[in-house]
PDB file of C-alpha atoms in Angstrom:
ATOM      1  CA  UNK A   1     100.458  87.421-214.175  1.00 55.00           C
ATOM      2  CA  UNK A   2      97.290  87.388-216.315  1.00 55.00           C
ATOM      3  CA  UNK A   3      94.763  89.491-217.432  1.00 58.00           C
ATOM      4  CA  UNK A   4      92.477  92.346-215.737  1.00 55.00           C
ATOM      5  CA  UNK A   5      89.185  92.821-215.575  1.00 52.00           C
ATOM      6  CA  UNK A   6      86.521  95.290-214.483  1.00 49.00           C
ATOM      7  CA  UNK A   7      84.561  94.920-211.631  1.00 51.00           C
ATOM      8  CA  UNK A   8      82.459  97.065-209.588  1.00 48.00           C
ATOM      9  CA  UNK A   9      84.497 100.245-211.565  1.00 44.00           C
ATOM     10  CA  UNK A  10      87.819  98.790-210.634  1.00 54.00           C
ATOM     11  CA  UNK A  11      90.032  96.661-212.031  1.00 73.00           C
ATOM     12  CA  UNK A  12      90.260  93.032-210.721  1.00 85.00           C
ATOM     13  CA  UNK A  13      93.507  91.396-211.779  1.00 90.00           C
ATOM     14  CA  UNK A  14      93.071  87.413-212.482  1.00 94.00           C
ATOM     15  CA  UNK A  15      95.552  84.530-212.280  1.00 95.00           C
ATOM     16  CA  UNK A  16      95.713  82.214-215.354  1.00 95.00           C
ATOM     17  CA  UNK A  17      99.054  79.924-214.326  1.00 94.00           C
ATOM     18  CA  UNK A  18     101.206  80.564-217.236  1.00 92.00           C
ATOM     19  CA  UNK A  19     103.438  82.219-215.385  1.00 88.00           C
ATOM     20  CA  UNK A  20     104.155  80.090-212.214  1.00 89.00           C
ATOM     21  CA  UNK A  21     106.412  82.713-210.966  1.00 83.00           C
ATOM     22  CA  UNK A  22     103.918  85.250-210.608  1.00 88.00           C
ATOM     23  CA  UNK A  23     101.996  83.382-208.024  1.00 92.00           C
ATOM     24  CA  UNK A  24     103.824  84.793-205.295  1.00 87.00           C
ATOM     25  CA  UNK A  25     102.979  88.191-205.978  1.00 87.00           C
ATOM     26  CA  UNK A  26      99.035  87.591-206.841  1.00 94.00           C
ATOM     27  CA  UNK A  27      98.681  85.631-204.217  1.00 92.00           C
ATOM     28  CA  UNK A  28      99.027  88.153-201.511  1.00 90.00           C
ATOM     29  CA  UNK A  29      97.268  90.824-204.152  1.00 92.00           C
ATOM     30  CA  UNK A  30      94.229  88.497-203.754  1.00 93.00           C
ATOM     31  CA  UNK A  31      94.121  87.806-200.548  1.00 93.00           C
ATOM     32  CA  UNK A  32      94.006  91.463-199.914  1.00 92.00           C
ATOM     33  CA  UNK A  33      91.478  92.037-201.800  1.00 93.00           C
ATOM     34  CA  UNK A  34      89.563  89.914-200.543  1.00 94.00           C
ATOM     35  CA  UNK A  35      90.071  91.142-196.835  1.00 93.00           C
ATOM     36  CA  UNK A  36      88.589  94.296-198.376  1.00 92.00           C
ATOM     37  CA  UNK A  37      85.562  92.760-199.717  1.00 93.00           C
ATOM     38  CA  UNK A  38      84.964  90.829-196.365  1.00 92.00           C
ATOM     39  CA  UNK A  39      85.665  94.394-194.061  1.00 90.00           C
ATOM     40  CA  UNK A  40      83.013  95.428-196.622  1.00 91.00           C
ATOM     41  CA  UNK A  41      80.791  93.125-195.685  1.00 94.00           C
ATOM     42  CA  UNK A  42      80.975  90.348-198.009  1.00 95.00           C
ATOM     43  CA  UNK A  43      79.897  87.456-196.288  1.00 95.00           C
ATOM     44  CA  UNK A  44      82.621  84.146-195.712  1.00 94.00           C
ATOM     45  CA  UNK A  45      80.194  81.831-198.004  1.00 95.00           C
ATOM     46  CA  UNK A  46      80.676  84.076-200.859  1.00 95.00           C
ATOM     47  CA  UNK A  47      84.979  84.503-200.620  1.00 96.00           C
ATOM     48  CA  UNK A  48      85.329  81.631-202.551  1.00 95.00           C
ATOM     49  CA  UNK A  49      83.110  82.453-205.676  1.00 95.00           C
ATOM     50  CA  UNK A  50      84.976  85.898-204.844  1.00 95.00           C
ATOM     51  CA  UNK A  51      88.317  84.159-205.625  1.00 96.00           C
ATOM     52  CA  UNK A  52      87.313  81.811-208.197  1.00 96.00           C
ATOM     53  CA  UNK A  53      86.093  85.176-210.543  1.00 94.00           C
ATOM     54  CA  UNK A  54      90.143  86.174-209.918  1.00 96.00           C
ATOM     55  CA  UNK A  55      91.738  82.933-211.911  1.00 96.00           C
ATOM     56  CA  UNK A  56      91.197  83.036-215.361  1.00 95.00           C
ATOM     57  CA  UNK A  57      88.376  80.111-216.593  1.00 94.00           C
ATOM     58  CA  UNK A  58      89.863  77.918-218.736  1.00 94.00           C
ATOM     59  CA  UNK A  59      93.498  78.349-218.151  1.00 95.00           C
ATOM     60  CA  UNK A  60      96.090  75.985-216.389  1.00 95.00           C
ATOM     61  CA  UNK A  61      95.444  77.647-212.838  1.00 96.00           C
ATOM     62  CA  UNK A  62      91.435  77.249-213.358  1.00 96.00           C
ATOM     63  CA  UNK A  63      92.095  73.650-214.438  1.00 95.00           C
ATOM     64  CA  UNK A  64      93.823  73.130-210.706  1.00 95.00           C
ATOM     65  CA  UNK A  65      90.704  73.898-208.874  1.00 96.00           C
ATOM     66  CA  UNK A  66      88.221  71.842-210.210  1.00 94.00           C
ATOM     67  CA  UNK A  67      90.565  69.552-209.430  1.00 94.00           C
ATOM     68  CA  UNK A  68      89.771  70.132-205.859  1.00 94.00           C
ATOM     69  CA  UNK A  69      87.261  67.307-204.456  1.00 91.00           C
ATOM     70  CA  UNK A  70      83.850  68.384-204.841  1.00 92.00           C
ATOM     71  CA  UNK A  71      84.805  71.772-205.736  1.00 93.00           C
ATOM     72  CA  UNK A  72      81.044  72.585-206.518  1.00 91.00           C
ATOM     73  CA  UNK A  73      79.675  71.487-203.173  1.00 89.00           C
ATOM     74  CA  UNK A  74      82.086  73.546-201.144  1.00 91.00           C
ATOM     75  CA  UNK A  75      82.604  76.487-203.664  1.00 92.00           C
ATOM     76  CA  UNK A  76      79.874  78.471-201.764  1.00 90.00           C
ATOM     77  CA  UNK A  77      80.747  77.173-198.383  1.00 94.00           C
ATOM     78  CA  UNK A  78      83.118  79.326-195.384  1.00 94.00           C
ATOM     79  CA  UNK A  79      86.711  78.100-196.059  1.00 94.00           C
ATOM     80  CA  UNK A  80      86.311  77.666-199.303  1.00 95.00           C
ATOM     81  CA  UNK A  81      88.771  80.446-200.310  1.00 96.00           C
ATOM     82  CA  UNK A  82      91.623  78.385-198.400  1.00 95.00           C
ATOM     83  CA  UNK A  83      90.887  75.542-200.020  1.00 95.00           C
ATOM     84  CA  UNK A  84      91.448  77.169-203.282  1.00 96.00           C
ATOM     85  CA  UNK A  85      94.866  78.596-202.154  1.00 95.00           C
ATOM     86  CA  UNK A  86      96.259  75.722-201.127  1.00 94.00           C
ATOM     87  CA  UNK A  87      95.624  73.958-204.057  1.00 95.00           C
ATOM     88  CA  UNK A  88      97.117  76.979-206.156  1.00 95.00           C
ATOM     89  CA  UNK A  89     100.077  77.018-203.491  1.00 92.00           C
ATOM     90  CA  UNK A  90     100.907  73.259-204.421  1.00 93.00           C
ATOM     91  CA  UNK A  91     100.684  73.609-208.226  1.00 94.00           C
ATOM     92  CA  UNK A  92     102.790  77.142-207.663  1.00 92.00           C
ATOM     93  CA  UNK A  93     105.044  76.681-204.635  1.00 87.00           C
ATOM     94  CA  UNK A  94     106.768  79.696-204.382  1.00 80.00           C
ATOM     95  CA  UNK A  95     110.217  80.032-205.757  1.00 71.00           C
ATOM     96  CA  UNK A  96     112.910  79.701-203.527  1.00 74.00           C
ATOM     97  CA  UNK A  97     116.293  82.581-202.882  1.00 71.00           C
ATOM     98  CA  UNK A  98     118.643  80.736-205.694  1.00 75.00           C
ATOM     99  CA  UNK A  99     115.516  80.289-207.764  1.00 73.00           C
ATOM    100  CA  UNK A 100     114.857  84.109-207.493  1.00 70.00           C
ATOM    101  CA  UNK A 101     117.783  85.130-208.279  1.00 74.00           C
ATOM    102  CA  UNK A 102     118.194  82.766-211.571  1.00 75.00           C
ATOM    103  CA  UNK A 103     114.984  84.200-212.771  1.00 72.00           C
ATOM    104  CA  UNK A 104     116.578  87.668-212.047  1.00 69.00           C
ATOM    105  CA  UNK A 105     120.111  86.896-213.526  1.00 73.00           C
ATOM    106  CA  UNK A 106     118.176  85.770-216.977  1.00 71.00           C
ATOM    107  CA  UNK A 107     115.845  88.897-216.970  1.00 72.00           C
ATOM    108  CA  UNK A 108     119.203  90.927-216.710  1.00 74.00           C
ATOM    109  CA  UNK A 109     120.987  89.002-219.478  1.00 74.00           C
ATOM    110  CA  UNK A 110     119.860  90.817-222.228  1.00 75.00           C
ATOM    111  CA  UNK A 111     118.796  94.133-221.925  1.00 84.00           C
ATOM    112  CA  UNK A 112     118.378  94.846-225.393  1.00 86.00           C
ATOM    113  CA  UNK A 113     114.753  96.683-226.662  1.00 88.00           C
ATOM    114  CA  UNK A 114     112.257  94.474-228.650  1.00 85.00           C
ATOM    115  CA  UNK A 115     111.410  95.441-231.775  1.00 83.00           C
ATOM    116  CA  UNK A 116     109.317  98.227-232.260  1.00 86.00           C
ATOM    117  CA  UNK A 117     109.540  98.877-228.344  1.00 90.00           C
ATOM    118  CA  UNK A 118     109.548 102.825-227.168  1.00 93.00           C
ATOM    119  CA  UNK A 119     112.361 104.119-225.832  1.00 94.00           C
ATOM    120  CA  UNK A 120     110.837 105.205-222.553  1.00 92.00           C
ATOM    121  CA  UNK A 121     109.228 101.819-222.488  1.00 92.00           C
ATOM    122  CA  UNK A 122     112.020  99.976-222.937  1.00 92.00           C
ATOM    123  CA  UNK A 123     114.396 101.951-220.638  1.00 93.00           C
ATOM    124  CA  UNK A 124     111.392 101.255-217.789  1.00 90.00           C
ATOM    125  CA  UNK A 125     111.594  97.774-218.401  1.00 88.00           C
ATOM    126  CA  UNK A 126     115.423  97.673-218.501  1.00 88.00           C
ATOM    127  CA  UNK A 127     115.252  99.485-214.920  1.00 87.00           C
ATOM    128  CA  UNK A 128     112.367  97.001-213.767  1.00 82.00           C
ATOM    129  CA  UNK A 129     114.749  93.844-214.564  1.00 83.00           C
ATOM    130  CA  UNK A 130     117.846  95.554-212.518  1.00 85.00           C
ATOM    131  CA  UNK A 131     115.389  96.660-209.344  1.00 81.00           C
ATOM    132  CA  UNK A 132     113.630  92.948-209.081  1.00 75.00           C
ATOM    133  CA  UNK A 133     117.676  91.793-209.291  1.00 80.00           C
ATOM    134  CA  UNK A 134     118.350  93.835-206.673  1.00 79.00           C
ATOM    135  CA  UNK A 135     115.528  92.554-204.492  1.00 71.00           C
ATOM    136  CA  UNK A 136     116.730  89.276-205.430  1.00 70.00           C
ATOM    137  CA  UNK A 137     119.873  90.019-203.598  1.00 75.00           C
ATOM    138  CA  UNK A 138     122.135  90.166-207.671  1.00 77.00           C
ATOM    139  CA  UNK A 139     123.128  94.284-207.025  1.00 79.00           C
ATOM    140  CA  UNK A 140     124.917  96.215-209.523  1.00 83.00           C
ATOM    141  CA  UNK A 141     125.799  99.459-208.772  1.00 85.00           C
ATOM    142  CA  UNK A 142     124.152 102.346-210.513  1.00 84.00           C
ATOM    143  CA  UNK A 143     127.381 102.702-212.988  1.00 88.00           C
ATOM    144  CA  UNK A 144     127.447  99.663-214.305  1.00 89.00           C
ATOM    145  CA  UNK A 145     123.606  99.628-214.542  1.00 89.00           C
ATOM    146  CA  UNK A 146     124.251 102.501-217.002  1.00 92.00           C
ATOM    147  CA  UNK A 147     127.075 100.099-218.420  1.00 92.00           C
ATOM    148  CA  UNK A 148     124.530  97.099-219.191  1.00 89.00           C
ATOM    149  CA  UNK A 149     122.197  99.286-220.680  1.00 91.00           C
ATOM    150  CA  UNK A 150     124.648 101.241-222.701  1.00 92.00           C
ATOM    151  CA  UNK A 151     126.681  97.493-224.072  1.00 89.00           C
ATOM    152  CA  UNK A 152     122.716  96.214-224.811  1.00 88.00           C
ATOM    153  CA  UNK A 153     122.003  98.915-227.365  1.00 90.00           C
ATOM    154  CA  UNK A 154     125.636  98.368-229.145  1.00 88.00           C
ATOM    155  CA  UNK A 155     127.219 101.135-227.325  1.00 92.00           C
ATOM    156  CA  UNK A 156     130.602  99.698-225.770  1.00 89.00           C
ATOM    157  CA  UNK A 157     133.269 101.807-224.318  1.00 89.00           C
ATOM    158  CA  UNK A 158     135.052 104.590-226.480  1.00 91.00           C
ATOM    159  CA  UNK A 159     132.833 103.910-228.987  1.00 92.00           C
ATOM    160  CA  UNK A 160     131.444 107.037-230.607  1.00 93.00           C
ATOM    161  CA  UNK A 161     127.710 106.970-229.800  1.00 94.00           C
ATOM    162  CA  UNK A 162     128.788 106.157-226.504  1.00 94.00           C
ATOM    163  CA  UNK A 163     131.138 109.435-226.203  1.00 95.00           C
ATOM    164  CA  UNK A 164     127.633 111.466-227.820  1.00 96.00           C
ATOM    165  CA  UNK A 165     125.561 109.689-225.005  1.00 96.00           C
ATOM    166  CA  UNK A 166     128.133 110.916-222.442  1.00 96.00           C
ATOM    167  CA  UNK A 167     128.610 114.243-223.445  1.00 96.00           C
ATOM    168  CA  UNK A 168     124.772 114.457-223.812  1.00 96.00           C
ATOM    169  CA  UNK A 169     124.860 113.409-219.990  1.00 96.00           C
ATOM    170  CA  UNK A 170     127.319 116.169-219.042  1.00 95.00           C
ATOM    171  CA  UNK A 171     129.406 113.848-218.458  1.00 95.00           C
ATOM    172  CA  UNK A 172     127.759 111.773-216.169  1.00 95.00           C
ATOM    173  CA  UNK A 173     127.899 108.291-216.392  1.00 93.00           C
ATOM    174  CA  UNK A 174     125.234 107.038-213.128  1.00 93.00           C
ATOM    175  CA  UNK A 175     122.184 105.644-214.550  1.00 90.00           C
ATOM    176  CA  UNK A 176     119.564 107.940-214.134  1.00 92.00           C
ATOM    177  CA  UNK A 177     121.701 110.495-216.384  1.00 95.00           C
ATOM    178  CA  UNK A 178     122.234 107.753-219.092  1.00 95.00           C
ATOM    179  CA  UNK A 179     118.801 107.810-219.043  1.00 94.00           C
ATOM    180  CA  UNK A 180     117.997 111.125-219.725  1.00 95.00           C
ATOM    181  CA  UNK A 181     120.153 111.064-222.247  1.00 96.00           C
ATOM    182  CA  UNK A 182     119.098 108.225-224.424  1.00 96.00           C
ATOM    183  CA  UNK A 183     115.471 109.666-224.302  1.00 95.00           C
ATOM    184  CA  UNK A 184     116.620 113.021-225.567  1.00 96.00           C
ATOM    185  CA  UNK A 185     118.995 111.450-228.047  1.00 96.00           C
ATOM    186  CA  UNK A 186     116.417 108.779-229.170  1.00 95.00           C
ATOM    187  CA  UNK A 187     113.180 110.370-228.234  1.00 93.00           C
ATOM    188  CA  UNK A 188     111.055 107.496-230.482  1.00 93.00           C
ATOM    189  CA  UNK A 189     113.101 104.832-230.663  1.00 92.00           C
ATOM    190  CA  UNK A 190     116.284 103.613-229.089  1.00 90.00           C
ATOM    191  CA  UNK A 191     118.779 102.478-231.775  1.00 85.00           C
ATOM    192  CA  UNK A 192     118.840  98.793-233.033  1.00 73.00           C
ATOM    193  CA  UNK A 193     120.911  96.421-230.624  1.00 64.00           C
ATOM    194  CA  UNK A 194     124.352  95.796-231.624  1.00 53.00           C
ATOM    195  CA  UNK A 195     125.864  92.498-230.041  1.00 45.00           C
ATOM    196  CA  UNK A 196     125.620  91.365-226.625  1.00 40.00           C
ATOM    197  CA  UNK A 197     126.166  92.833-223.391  1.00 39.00           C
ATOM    198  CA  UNK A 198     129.429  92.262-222.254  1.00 42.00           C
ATOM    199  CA  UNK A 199     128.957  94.394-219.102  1.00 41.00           C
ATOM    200  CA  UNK A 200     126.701  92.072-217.591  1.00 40.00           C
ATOM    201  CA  UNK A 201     129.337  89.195-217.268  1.00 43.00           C
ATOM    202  CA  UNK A 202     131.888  92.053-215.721  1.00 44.00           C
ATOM    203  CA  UNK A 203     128.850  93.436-213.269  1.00 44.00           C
ATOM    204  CA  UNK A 204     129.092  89.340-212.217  1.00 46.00           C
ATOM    205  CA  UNK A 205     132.177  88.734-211.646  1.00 50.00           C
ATOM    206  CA  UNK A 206     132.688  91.524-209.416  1.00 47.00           C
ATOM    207  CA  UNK A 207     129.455  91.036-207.606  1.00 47.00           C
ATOM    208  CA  UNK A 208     130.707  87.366-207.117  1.00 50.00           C
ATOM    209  CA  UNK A 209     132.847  86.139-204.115  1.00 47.00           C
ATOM    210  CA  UNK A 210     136.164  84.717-204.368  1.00 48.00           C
ATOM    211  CA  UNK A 211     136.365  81.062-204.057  1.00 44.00           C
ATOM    212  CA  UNK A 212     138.594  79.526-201.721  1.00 41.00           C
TER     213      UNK A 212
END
């Protein structure tokens, strides 16, 4: 999304633009926050310098608003803050359902940890890339979540780490076990990825419907 900052004892997270797909989400983060600072008793004049100190200066998103015609004049005017929105909303429409879900369906793709990356870190991020899928409507059922993960890390069926991780699991093969399983097994690091995850294209094909 960006970068954050400290404000006031807080944290104030900005907007550079290099992720267009994040606008969504800061948007309505910034527009909260700025509610907040107005029911504090910021007055309207000062909501735009309010949201300009939220997009990162020199980035592409920074870059859109001085586009806006005599962005100086009006910076410190009432309605300035909407003027800055829609300009951001123009450069960063927001994504629509089939877009969503192609992000979603490439986040989910491979699984596999990065190099160096913590087992609990990379499990949470794993997890993270199935729950925005789901809200983007691409479900997998806790099973073959455990599946994806499992086929990311080289760990098909039958094969013998899998049968460890399994046993490890008491048997249990729902996602949350897996889990707890790989972080006892590989409390540092999870072992280096092994091939591709097949389980993913299965997960699709059942999740797809049946053409006519």
């Amino acid at each position: 999304m960006g970068e954050e900052s400290k404000q006031g004892g807080g944290h104030l997270i900005r907007f550079d633009g290099s992720k267009p797909e994040d606008y969504e989400e800061w948007e309505i983060y910034a527009r909260s926050h700025l509610r907040k600072k107005e029911r504090g008793g910021m007055p309207k004049e000062a909501l735009g310098d309010e949201l300009v100190t939220m997009i990162t200066p020199n980035s592409p998103a920074f870059k859109t608003i001085k586009e806006i015609k005599n962005f100086n004049e009006i910076i410190q005017k009432p309605g300035a803050e909407k003027l800055i929105f829609q300009a951001l909303a123009k450069r960063y429409p927001k994504q629509t359902d089939k877009e969503k879900q192609n992000k979603a369906l490439a986040d989910v793709k491979d699984l596999r940890p990065g190099k160096d990356e913590k087992t609990k870190d990379w499990l949470a991020r794993a997890e993270e890339a199935l729950d925005l899928a789901e809200d983007a409507d691409v479900n997998y059922p806790t099973n073959a979540r455990a599946d994806m993960i499992l086929e990311s890390i080289g760990m098909p069926l039958g094969s013998k780490d899998r049968i460890v991780i399994v046993a490890s699991a008491q048997g249990k093969t729902d996602l949350a076990a897996i889990s707890t399983a790989l972080k006892e097994n590989y409390p540092d690091r999870p072992p280096a990825p092994k091939g591709y995850a097949t389980a993913i294209m299965a997960a699709e094909e059942e999740d797809s419907p049946d053409e006519e």
